[in-house]
Tab-separated table of C-alpha atoms and ligand atoms in Angstrom:
chain	number	residue	atom	x	y	z
A	811	UNK	CA	-159.628	-49.447	9.848
A	812	UNK	CA	-157.092	-47.022	8.435
A	813	UNK	CA	-154.812	-45.620	10.995
A	814	UNK	CA	-153.989	-41.958	11.115
A	815	UNK	CA	-150.534	-40.728	10.096
A	816	UNK	CA	-149.997	-37.129	11.237
A	817	UNK	CA	-147.429	-35.333	9.110
A	818	UNK	CA	-148.763	-31.728	9.360
A	819	UNK	CA	-146.567	-30.694	12.321
A	820	UNK	CA	-145.953	-27.240	10.790
A	821	UNK	CA	-149.747	-26.767	10.974
A	822	UNK	CA	-149.878	-27.792	14.644
A	823	UNK	CA	-148.498	-30.488	16.948
A	824	UNK	CA	-150.141	-32.773	19.530
A	825	UNK	CA	-149.858	-31.759	23.091
A	826	UNK	CA	-146.994	-33.567	25.019
A	827	UNK	CA	-147.994	-35.667	27.876
A	828	UNK	CA	-145.642	-33.747	30.211
A	829	UNK	CA	-147.312	-30.430	29.213
A	830	UNK	CA	-150.767	-31.908	29.700
A	831	UNK	CA	-149.812	-33.246	33.207
A	832	UNK	CA	-148.361	-29.850	34.170
A	833	UNK	CA	-151.383	-27.983	32.960
A	834	UNK	CA	-154.138	-30.056	34.435
A	835	UNK	CA	-154.058	-28.826	38.094
A	836	UNK	CA	-154.473	-25.241	36.894
A	837	UNK	CA	-157.888	-25.914	35.372
A	838	UNK	CA	-159.710	-27.056	38.562
A	839	UNK	CA	-157.873	-27.363	41.986
A	840	UNK	CA	-155.484	-24.328	41.334
A	841	UNK	CA	-157.743	-22.169	39.241
A	842	UNK	CA	-156.844	-18.880	40.979
A	843	UNK	CA	-156.371	-15.519	39.138
A	844	UNK	CA	-152.671	-14.703	39.250
A	845	UNK	CA	-153.538	-11.127	40.177
A	846	UNK	CA	-155.262	-12.287	43.470
A	847	UNK	CA	-153.523	-11.864	46.791
A	848	UNK	CA	-154.880	-15.021	48.530
A	849	UNK	CA	-152.956	-18.230	48.414
A	850	UNK	CA	-154.337	-19.698	45.215
A	851	UNK	CA	-153.568	-16.463	43.360
A	852	UNK	CA	-150.136	-16.332	44.824
A	853	UNK	CA	-149.457	-19.880	43.688
A	854	UNK	CA	-150.770	-19.095	40.125
A	855	UNK	CA	-148.512	-16.109	40.032
A	856	UNK	CA	-145.567	-18.279	41.079
A	857	UNK	CA	-146.337	-20.818	38.365
A	858	UNK	CA	-146.548	-18.007	35.791
A	859	UNK	CA	-143.150	-16.699	36.828
A	860	UNK	CA	-141.587	-20.116	36.942
A	861	UNK	CA	-142.844	-20.600	33.385
A	862	UNK	CA	-141.425	-17.223	32.225
A	863	UNK	CA	-138.067	-18.286	33.694
A	864	UNK	CA	-138.077	-21.672	31.771
A	865	UNK	CA	-139.005	-19.865	28.547
A	866	UNK	CA	-136.320	-17.210	29.061
A	867	UNK	CA	-133.710	-19.954	29.739
A	868	UNK	CA	-134.720	-21.941	26.659
A	869	UNK	CA	-134.153	-18.829	24.475
A	870	UNK	CA	-131.104	-17.476	26.202
A	871	UNK	CA	-133.171	-14.456	27.287
A	872	UNK	CA	-133.722	-12.675	30.628
A	873	UNK	CA	-137.060	-13.331	32.503
A	874	UNK	CA	-138.095	-9.714	32.142
A	875	UNK	CA	-137.763	-9.911	28.332
A	876	UNK	CA	-140.588	-12.571	27.981
A	877	UNK	CA	-144.238	-11.376	27.452
A	878	UNK	CA	-147.105	-13.758	27.186
A	879	UNK	CA	-149.573	-13.459	24.339
A	880	UNK	CA	-152.316	-15.524	22.739
A	881	UNK	CA	-149.948	-16.933	20.063
A	882	UNK	CA	-147.894	-16.263	17.047
A	883	UNK	CA	-150.352	-14.064	15.354
A	884	UNK	CA	-150.729	-11.718	18.246
A	885	UNK	CA	-146.889	-11.598	18.787
A	886	UNK	CA	-146.376	-10.708	15.126
A	887	UNK	CA	-149.164	-8.014	15.201
A	888	UNK	CA	-147.725	-6.534	18.445
A	889	UNK	CA	-144.282	-6.412	16.984
A	890	UNK	CA	-145.232	-4.541	13.871
A	891	UNK	CA	-147.794	-2.168	15.318
A	892	UNK	CA	-145.742	-1.680	18.507
A	893	UNK	CA	-142.548	-0.799	16.557
A	894	UNK	CA	-144.516	1.560	14.350
A	895	UNK	CA	-145.800	3.309	17.479
A	896	UNK	CA	-142.490	3.189	19.396
A	897	UNK	CA	-140.623	4.731	16.530
A	898	UNK	CA	-143.296	7.208	15.612
A	899	UNK	CA	-141.735	10.404	14.353
A	900	UNK	CA	-138.498	8.573	13.328
A	901	UNK	CA	-139.902	7.391	9.919
A	902	UNK	CA	-142.561	5.357	8.235
A	903	UNK	CA	-140.528	2.694	6.380
A	904	UNK	CA	-140.800	-1.088	7.151
A	905	UNK	CA	-138.958	-3.884	5.444
A	906	UNK	CA	-140.338	-7.465	5.281
A	907	UNK	CA	-140.007	-10.287	2.896
A	908	UNK	CA	-142.560	-11.470	0.264
A	909	UNK	CA	-142.727	-14.893	1.940
A	910	UNK	CA	-143.743	-13.898	5.499
A	911	UNK	CA	-146.645	-15.600	7.209
A	912	UNK	CA	-149.972	-13.771	6.776
A	913	UNK	CA	-149.723	-12.597	10.314
A	914	UNK	CA	-146.845	-10.335	9.354
A	915	UNK	CA	-147.761	-9.762	5.723
A	916	UNK	CA	-151.315	-8.530	6.387
A	917	UNK	CA	-150.257	-6.499	9.357
A	918	UNK	CA	-147.627	-4.801	7.174
A	919	UNK	CA	-150.330	-4.203	4.511
A	920	UNK	CA	-152.602	-2.616	7.137
A	921	UNK	CA	-149.785	-0.292	8.160
A	922	UNK	CA	-149.312	0.464	4.551
A	923	UNK	CA	-152.873	1.538	4.326
A	924	UNK	CA	-152.187	3.884	7.173
A	925	UNK	CA	-149.431	5.627	5.371
A	926	UNK	CA	-146.429	3.447	6.040
A	927	UNK	CA	-144.113	2.574	3.138
A	928	UNK	CA	-143.374	-1.203	3.036
A	929	UNK	CA	-140.497	-2.822	1.111
A	930	UNK	CA	-141.176	-6.490	0.278
A	931	UNK	CA	-137.877	-8.223	-0.196
A	932	UNK	CA	-137.956	-10.933	-2.942
A	933	UNK	CA	-136.201	-14.233	-2.393
A	934	UNK	CA	-134.439	-16.442	-4.828
A	935	UNK	CA	-136.116	-19.599	-6.063
A	936	UNK	CA	-135.214	-21.457	-2.728
A	937	UNK	CA	-136.661	-18.742	-0.500
A	938	UNK	CA	-133.302	-17.191	0.469
A	939	UNK	CA	-132.506	-13.570	1.352
A	940	UNK	CA	-128.999	-12.066	1.638
A	941	UNK	CA	-127.680	-9.301	4.015
A	942	UNK	CA	-126.895	-7.166	0.891
A	943	UNK	CA	-130.560	-7.225	-0.089
A	944	UNK	CA	-131.530	-6.040	3.360
A	945	UNK	CA	-128.854	-3.230	3.246
A	946	UNK	CA	-130.081	-2.103	-0.143
A	947	UNK	CA	-133.540	-1.734	1.119
A	948	UNK	CA	-132.695	0.153	4.301
A	949	UNK	CA	-133.314	3.911	4.412
A	950	UNK	CA	-132.875	6.782	6.851
A	951	UNK	CA	-136.561	6.581	7.631
A	952	UNK	CA	-136.684	2.782	8.255
A	953	UNK	CA	-138.076	1.873	11.655
A	954	UNK	CA	-138.493	-1.857	11.523
A	955	UNK	CA	-137.181	-4.924	9.641
A	956	UNK	CA	-139.276	-8.142	10.111
A	957	UNK	CA	-137.949	-11.331	8.641
A	958	UNK	CA	-139.072	-14.799	9.418
A	959	UNK	CA	-136.712	-17.331	10.889
A	960	UNK	CA	-138.050	-20.362	8.947
A	961	UNK	CA	-140.714	-20.324	6.264
A	962	UNK	CA	-143.806	-22.235	7.161
A	963	UNK	CA	-144.479	-23.557	3.688
A	964	UNK	CA	-141.047	-24.666	2.223
A	965	UNK	CA	-139.046	-24.803	5.429
A	966	UNK	CA	-136.159	-22.588	4.305
A	967	UNK	CA	-134.143	-21.189	7.181
A	968	UNK	CA	-133.098	-17.568	6.749
A	969	UNK	CA	-129.814	-16.238	8.092
A	970	UNK	CA	-131.338	-14.115	10.866
A	971	UNK	CA	-128.045	-13.372	12.722
A	972	UNK	CA	-126.450	-11.950	9.527
A	973	UNK	CA	-129.570	-10.117	8.417
A	974	UNK	CA	-129.986	-8.541	11.816
A	975	UNK	CA	-126.145	-7.594	11.900
A	976	UNK	CA	-126.520	-5.933	8.546
A	977	UNK	CA	-129.546	-3.886	9.793
A	978	UNK	CA	-127.746	-2.874	12.928
A	979	UNK	CA	-124.629	-1.947	10.957
A	980	UNK	CA	-126.698	0.421	8.909
A	981	UNK	CA	-128.539	1.899	11.969
A	982	UNK	CA	-128.711	0.287	15.357
A	983	UNK	CA	-131.983	2.070	16.197
A	984	UNK	CA	-133.859	0.112	13.600
A	985	UNK	CA	-135.840	-2.542	15.306
A	986	UNK	CA	-135.370	-6.109	14.089
A	987	UNK	CA	-138.192	-8.673	14.514
A	988	UNK	CA	-138.118	-12.255	13.642
A	989	UNK	CA	-141.198	-14.526	13.409
A	990	UNK	CA	-139.608	-17.651	14.782
A	991	UNK	CA	-142.915	-19.551	15.172
A	992	UNK	CA	-141.734	-22.584	13.039
A	993	UNK	CA	-138.187	-22.626	14.441
A	994	UNK	CA	-138.567	-22.335	18.289
A	995	UNK	CA	-138.324	-25.769	19.826
A	996	UNK	CA	-137.041	-27.367	16.617
A	997	UNK	CA	-133.598	-26.041	16.089
A	998	UNK	CA	-131.184	-24.613	18.653
A	999	UNK	CA	-131.784	-20.818	18.965
A	1000	UNK	CA	-130.416	-18.164	21.192
A	1001	UNK	CA	-131.749	-14.630	21.124
A	1002	UNK	CA	-128.516	-13.031	22.449
A	1003	UNK	CA	-126.431	-14.666	19.646
A	1004	UNK	CA	-129.131	-13.602	17.002
A	1005	UNK	CA	-129.005	-10.002	18.242
A	1006	UNK	CA	-132.706	-9.514	17.409
A	1007	UNK	CA	-134.963	-7.013	19.371
A	1008	UNK	CA	-138.218	-8.960	18.952
A	1009	UNK	CA	-138.922	-12.658	18.441
A	1010	UNK	CA	-142.314	-14.334	18.138
A	1011	UNK	CA	-143.177	-17.905	19.230
A	1012	UNK	CA	-146.253	-20.052	19.539
A	1013	UNK	CA	-146.678	-23.007	21.884
A	1014	UNK	CA	-148.847	-25.247	19.693
A	1015	UNK	CA	-145.916	-25.586	17.167
A	1016	UNK	CA	-143.722	-27.320	19.664
A	1017	UNK	CA	-146.149	-29.811	21.435
A	1018	UNK	CA	-147.635	-27.107	23.676
A	1019	UNK	CA	-151.298	-26.000	23.983
A	1020	UNK	CA	-153.031	-23.855	21.428
A	1021	UNK	CA	-153.917	-20.147	22.109
A	1022	UNK	CA	-150.789	-19.280	23.992
A	1023	UNK	CA	-147.492	-17.808	22.775
A	1024	UNK	CA	-144.888	-15.262	23.669
A	1025	UNK	CA	-143.003	-12.289	22.467
A	1026	UNK	CA	-139.339	-11.823	23.322
A	1027	UNK	CA	-138.543	-8.102	23.671
A	1028	UNK	CA	-134.851	-7.257	24.245
A	1029	UNK	CA	-134.418	-4.898	27.188
A	1030	UNK	CA	-134.372	-1.359	25.966
A	1031	UNK	CA	-136.544	-2.085	22.999
A	1032	UNK	CA	-139.831	-2.712	24.912
A	1033	UNK	CA	-142.801	-1.897	22.809
A	1034	UNK	CA	-145.691	0.168	24.080
A	1035	UNK	CA	-148.909	-1.587	25.312
A	1036	UNK	CA	-150.753	-3.571	22.717
A	1037	UNK	CA	-153.797	-4.680	24.773
A	1038	UNK	CA	-154.804	-2.004	27.241
A	1039	UNK	CA	-156.813	-2.873	30.233
A	1040	UNK	CA	-156.096	-4.125	33.701
A	1041	UNK	CA	-152.360	-3.567	33.293
A	1042	UNK	CA	-151.042	-7.223	33.163
A	1043	UNK	CA	-147.548	-7.985	31.784
A	1044	UNK	CA	-146.124	-4.803	33.189
A	1045	UNK	CA	-148.919	-2.819	31.632
A	1046	UNK	CA	-148.009	-3.906	28.123
A	1047	UNK	CA	-150.393	-6.651	27.471
A	1048	UNK	CA	-153.592	-6.731	29.580
A	1049	UNK	CA	-155.905	-9.652	30.023
A	1050	UNK	CA	-156.298	-12.333	32.740
A	1051	UNK	CA	-153.314	-14.653	32.592
A	1052	UNK	CA	-153.904	-18.101	30.930
A	1053	UNK	CA	-152.126	-19.980	33.575
A	1054	UNK	CA	-152.700	-23.510	32.237
A	1055	UNK	CA	-151.523	-22.355	28.735
A	1056	UNK	CA	-148.434	-20.604	30.166
A	1057	UNK	CA	-147.447	-23.520	32.347
A	1058	UNK	CA	-148.051	-25.968	29.392
A	1059	UNK	CA	-146.064	-23.783	26.977
A	1060	UNK	CA	-143.119	-23.601	29.311
A	1061	UNK	CA	-142.960	-27.393	29.917
A	1062	UNK	CA	-143.373	-28.272	26.148
A	1063	UNK	CA	-140.585	-25.774	25.203
A	1064	UNK	CA	-138.235	-27.077	27.900
A	1065	UNK	CA	-138.962	-30.561	26.804
A	1066	UNK	CA	-138.582	-29.765	23.045
A	1067	UNK	CA	-135.358	-28.013	23.530
A	1068	UNK	CA	-134.040	-30.792	25.877
A	1069	UNK	CA	-134.962	-33.361	23.192
A	1070	UNK	CA	-133.508	-31.606	20.171
A	1071	UNK	CA	-130.201	-33.497	20.294
A	1072	UNK	CA	-132.046	-36.859	20.481
A	1073	UNK	CA	-134.958	-36.146	18.154
A	1074	UNK	CA	-133.134	-34.234	15.392
A	1075	UNK	CA	-131.165	-37.242	13.976
A	1076	UNK	CA	-134.343	-39.366	13.984
A	1077	UNK	CA	-136.407	-36.646	12.186
A	1078	UNK	CA	-133.592	-35.860	9.651
A	1079	UNK	CA	-133.296	-39.530	8.800
A	1080	UNK	CA	-137.110	-39.756	8.184
A	1081	UNK	CA	-137.086	-36.540	6.202
A	1082	UNK	CA	-134.152	-37.486	3.945
A	1083	UNK	CA	-135.739	-40.977	3.292
A	1084	UNK	CA	-139.095	-39.316	2.524
A	1085	UNK	CA	-137.376	-36.848	0.143
A	1086	UNK	CA	-135.514	-39.520	-1.663
A	1087	UNK	CA	-138.634	-41.729	-2.035
A	1088	UNK	CA	-140.976	-38.892	-3.193
A	1089	UNK	CA	-138.359	-37.582	-5.767
A	1090	UNK	CA	-138.563	-41.049	-7.376
A	1091	UNK	CA	-142.057	-40.068	-8.507
A	1092	UNK	CA	-141.801	-38.628	-11.970
A	1093	UNK	CA	-142.343	-34.858	-12.336
A	1094	UNK	CA	-141.948	-34.248	-8.623
A	1095	UNK	CA	-139.684	-31.471	-7.252
A	1096	UNK	CA	-138.466	-30.485	-3.751
A	1097	UNK	CA	-139.147	-26.890	-2.970
A	1098	UNK	CA	-137.194	-24.582	-0.660
A	1099	UNK	CA	-133.611	-24.755	0.275
A	1100	UNK	CA	-132.390	-28.295	-0.030
A	1101	UNK	CA	-129.788	-27.797	2.757
A	1102	UNK	CA	-130.706	-25.010	5.046
A	1103	UNK	CA	-134.262	-25.963	6.072
A	1104	UNK	CA	-136.152	-27.108	9.030
A	1105	UNK	CA	-135.376	-30.605	10.092
A	1106	UNK	CA	-138.957	-31.962	9.712
A	1107	UNK	CA	-139.890	-30.048	6.661
A	1108	UNK	CA	-140.289	-31.563	3.114
A	1109	UNK	CA	-142.344	-29.709	0.497
A	1110	UNK	CA	-142.891	-30.810	-3.058
A	1111	UNK	CA	-144.607	-29.829	-6.205
A	1112	UNK	CA	-145.969	-32.346	-8.683
A	1113	UNK	CA	-146.205	-31.569	-12.410
A	1114	UNK	CA	-149.645	-32.136	-13.986
A	1115	UNK	CA	-151.462	-32.185	-10.799
A	1116	UNK	CA	-153.457	-29.878	-8.465
A	1117	UNK	CA	-153.010	-30.383	-4.773
A	1118	UNK	CA	-156.667	-30.305	-3.525
A	1119	UNK	CA	-157.680	-33.699	-4.710
A	1120	UNK	CA	-154.282	-35.162	-3.769
A	1121	UNK	CA	-154.605	-33.981	-0.186
A	1122	UNK	CA	-158.135	-35.241	0.012
A	1123	UNK	CA	-157.003	-38.715	-1.229
A	1124	UNK	CA	-154.136	-38.739	1.130
A	1125	UNK	CA	-156.631	-37.983	3.941
A	1126	UNK	CA	-158.807	-40.850	2.724
A	1127	UNK	CA	-155.736	-43.130	3.244
A	1128	UNK	CA	-155.194	-41.774	6.752
A	1129	UNK	CA	-152.369	-39.355	5.867
A	1130	UNK	CA	-152.845	-35.790	7.282
A	1131	UNK	CA	-150.746	-33.400	5.188
A	1132	UNK	CA	-151.382	-29.973	3.787
A	1133	UNK	CA	-150.917	-27.927	0.687
A	1134	UNK	CA	-148.513	-25.220	2.039
A	1135	UNK	CA	-149.770	-23.289	4.960
A	1136	UNK	CA	-152.431	-24.807	7.156
A	1137	UNK	CA	-154.583	-21.744	6.416
A	1138	UNK	CA	-154.675	-22.435	2.671
A	1139	UNK	CA	-154.907	-26.345	2.841
A	1140	UNK	CA	-156.938	-27.701	0.072
A	1141	UNK	CA	-158.091	-24.221	-1.143
A	1142	UNK	CA	-156.920	-24.983	-4.753
A	1143	UNK	CA	-155.428	-21.518	-4.956
A	1144	UNK	CA	-151.731	-21.263	-6.012
A	1145	UNK	CA	-149.422	-20.877	-3.021
A	1146	UNK	CA	-148.314	-17.250	-2.796
A	1147	UNK	CA	-145.022	-18.340	-1.333
A	1148	UNK	CA	-144.258	-20.544	-4.313
A	1149	UNK	CA	-145.337	-17.712	-6.651
A	1150	UNK	CA	-142.872	-15.470	-4.767
A	1151	UNK	CA	-140.247	-18.069	-5.330
A	1152	UNK	CA	-140.823	-17.781	-9.050
A	1153	UNK	CA	-142.868	-20.952	-9.617
A	1154	UNK	CA	-145.431	-20.825	-12.380
A	1155	UNK	CA	-149.116	-20.772	-11.246
A	1156	UNK	CA	-149.593	-24.476	-12.416
A	1157	UNK	CA	-146.837	-25.672	-10.120
A	1158	UNK	CA	-147.804	-23.287	-7.333
A	1159	UNK	CA	-151.121	-25.092	-7.235
A	1160	UNK	CA	-149.555	-28.505	-7.029
A	1161	UNK	CA	-147.725	-28.208	-3.730
A	1162	UNK	CA	-147.708	-30.760	-0.858
A	1163	UNK	CA	-146.175	-30.062	2.573
A	1164	UNK	CA	-145.212	-32.915	4.707
A	1165	UNK	CA	-143.888	-31.952	8.027
A	1166	UNK	CA	-142.574	-34.505	10.449
A	1167	UNK	CA	-142.314	-34.570	14.187
A	1168	UNK	CA	-140.561	-36.699	16.735
A	1169	UNK	CA	-143.503	-39.137	16.946
A	1170	UNK	CA	-143.319	-40.210	13.309
A	1171	UNK	CA	-141.845	-43.587	12.342
A	1172	UNK	CA	-139.916	-45.129	9.545
A	1173	UNK	CA	-142.789	-47.419	8.708
A	1174	UNK	CA	-145.095	-44.384	8.261
A	1175	UNK	CA	-142.608	-42.844	5.872
A	1176	UNK	CA	-142.590	-46.012	3.719
A	1177	UNK	CA	-146.382	-46.013	3.661
A	1178	UNK	CA	-146.521	-42.249	2.634
A	1179	UNK	CA	-143.983	-42.868	-0.248
A	1180	UNK	CA	-145.935	-45.954	-1.489
A	1181	UNK	CA	-149.281	-44.317	-1.257
A	1182	UNK	CA	-148.238	-40.984	-2.695
A	1183	UNK	CA	-146.765	-42.783	-5.799
A	1184	UNK	CA	-149.991	-44.639	-6.380
A	1185	UNK	CA	-152.242	-41.618	-5.826
A	1186	UNK	CA	-150.091	-39.240	-8.024
A	1187	UNK	CA	-150.221	-41.746	-10.900
A	1188	UNK	CA	-153.924	-42.251	-10.449
A	1189	UNK	CA	-154.770	-38.638	-10.330
A	1190	UNK	CA	-152.707	-37.867	-13.384
A	1191	UNK	CA	-154.558	-40.615	-15.237
A	1192	UNK	CA	-157.839	-39.103	-14.084
A	1193	UNK	CA	-158.729	-42.396	-12.382
A	1194	UNK	CA	-161.009	-42.997	-9.440
A	1195	UNK	CA	-159.303	-44.004	-6.196
A	1196	UNK	CA	-157.482	-47.328	-6.201
A	1197	UNK	CA	-158.854	-49.195	-3.233
A	1198	UNK	CA	-156.979	-51.697	-1.072
A	1199	UNK	CA	-153.958	-49.749	0.346
A	1200	UNK	CA	-154.300	-49.186	3.960
A	1201	UNK	CA	-151.737	-48.489	6.622
A	1202	UNK	CA	-153.322	-51.195	8.787
A	1203	UNK	CA	-152.517	-53.776	6.016
A	1204	UNK	CA	-148.858	-53.166	6.387
A	1205	UNK	CA	-146.898	-55.691	8.456
A	1206	UNK	CA	-145.760	-54.482	11.902
B	1855	PLP	N1	-145.935	-17.324	12.016
B	1855	PLP	C1	-145.764	-18.457	11.313
B	1855	PLP	C2	-144.498	-18.646	10.617
B	1855	PLP	C3	-146.656	-19.587	11.449
B	1855	PLP	O1	-146.413	-20.765	10.842
B	1855	PLP	C4	-147.852	-19.365	12.153
B	1855	PLP	C5	-148.797	-20.413	12.216
B	1855	PLP	O2	-148.933	-21.314	11.343
B	1855	PLP	C6	-148.083	-18.146	12.812
B	1855	PLP	C7	-147.144	-17.126	12.677
B	1855	PLP	C8	-149.367	-17.932	13.574
B	1855	PLP	O3	-149.223	-18.528	14.853
B	1855	PLP	P1	-150.522	-18.784	15.765
B	1855	PLP	O4	-151.158	-19.974	15.026
B	1855	PLP	O5	-149.962	-19.177	17.044
B	1855	PLP	O6	-151.353	-17.591	15.791
């Protein structure tokens, strides 16, 4: 039987065993509501606060700057809507980039439909933005700049520290948010050094559980309540605490940050071998910044190909990869990020994102390179699948 090779780690990641073990007691024995005053509630509250401390430490933040949310999408929505509300009366101009995740892009579009003016910064062909571009876009009525830390399709890392410094140099009252969902747990990152006011993270991108995330809010720039209700999270984000999720996220983040030094060289080696091998395939190109990119990220386009059948054939051979973003995997539509980078529609429909994690092996990479070479040739010739290549046929 064909084994599964999972290389869609930007889409989501498997839960770590440590996170799972830490979460388990909070489903049954310790199921108390953290707002309750009896012993089980007190212990749930203590677990939540311990998790908050761990997350704050991992990010270089203070405990009271971390707010729990349901994930990256909510943290992004809160940042944009919250900043608009907080700075109401100071202006109606927002700056984002054209390559933001839909959670930021569509939220900005929604604000636009409510009378906000949004500037969409365009990147160069590698997905890069400069501080000068930000400075040129800023206006006396700008209330928020939101720029992602790492792009989820092509993996390009944006110079957030410099972009934030340029914004603050123009007007320190403009809030700076970064969607760091793809970066947290994968590269060293410290909110104080970055200088940002708001930072979004999501547990399932760093081997934590799904449906839980956090928003870092720098002291002094705390946003108004997003979810109103019972007054949880200092009245800013109501809703019964997801204690298993919160505990699992904290353990996964602590583990990922602890493992960065050990896992990064392994992941980089695999990614570089993968890139070298895939670029041997005629008409293939690496997308995004070749140097400043996420360690596990390798995205390609293939001339004379569309990605939907390629991704399907890869899946038939046990390889779990995606087109660009997990949301658009296999849709056949051109990637809006690649279009924004200036790729023609034909190539923007031919993207393949392979994102590696610490559990991938050198043997898997060789199998991906071999399989991809065969499948690309086969699809270009319009042939039906070549049978007989299977991961399990490979020697141990
Ligand atoms: N931002 C980025 C850059 C992402 O890659 C994702 C998920 O793919 C999100 C936000 C949304 O995060 P979540 O799935 O936790 O809602």
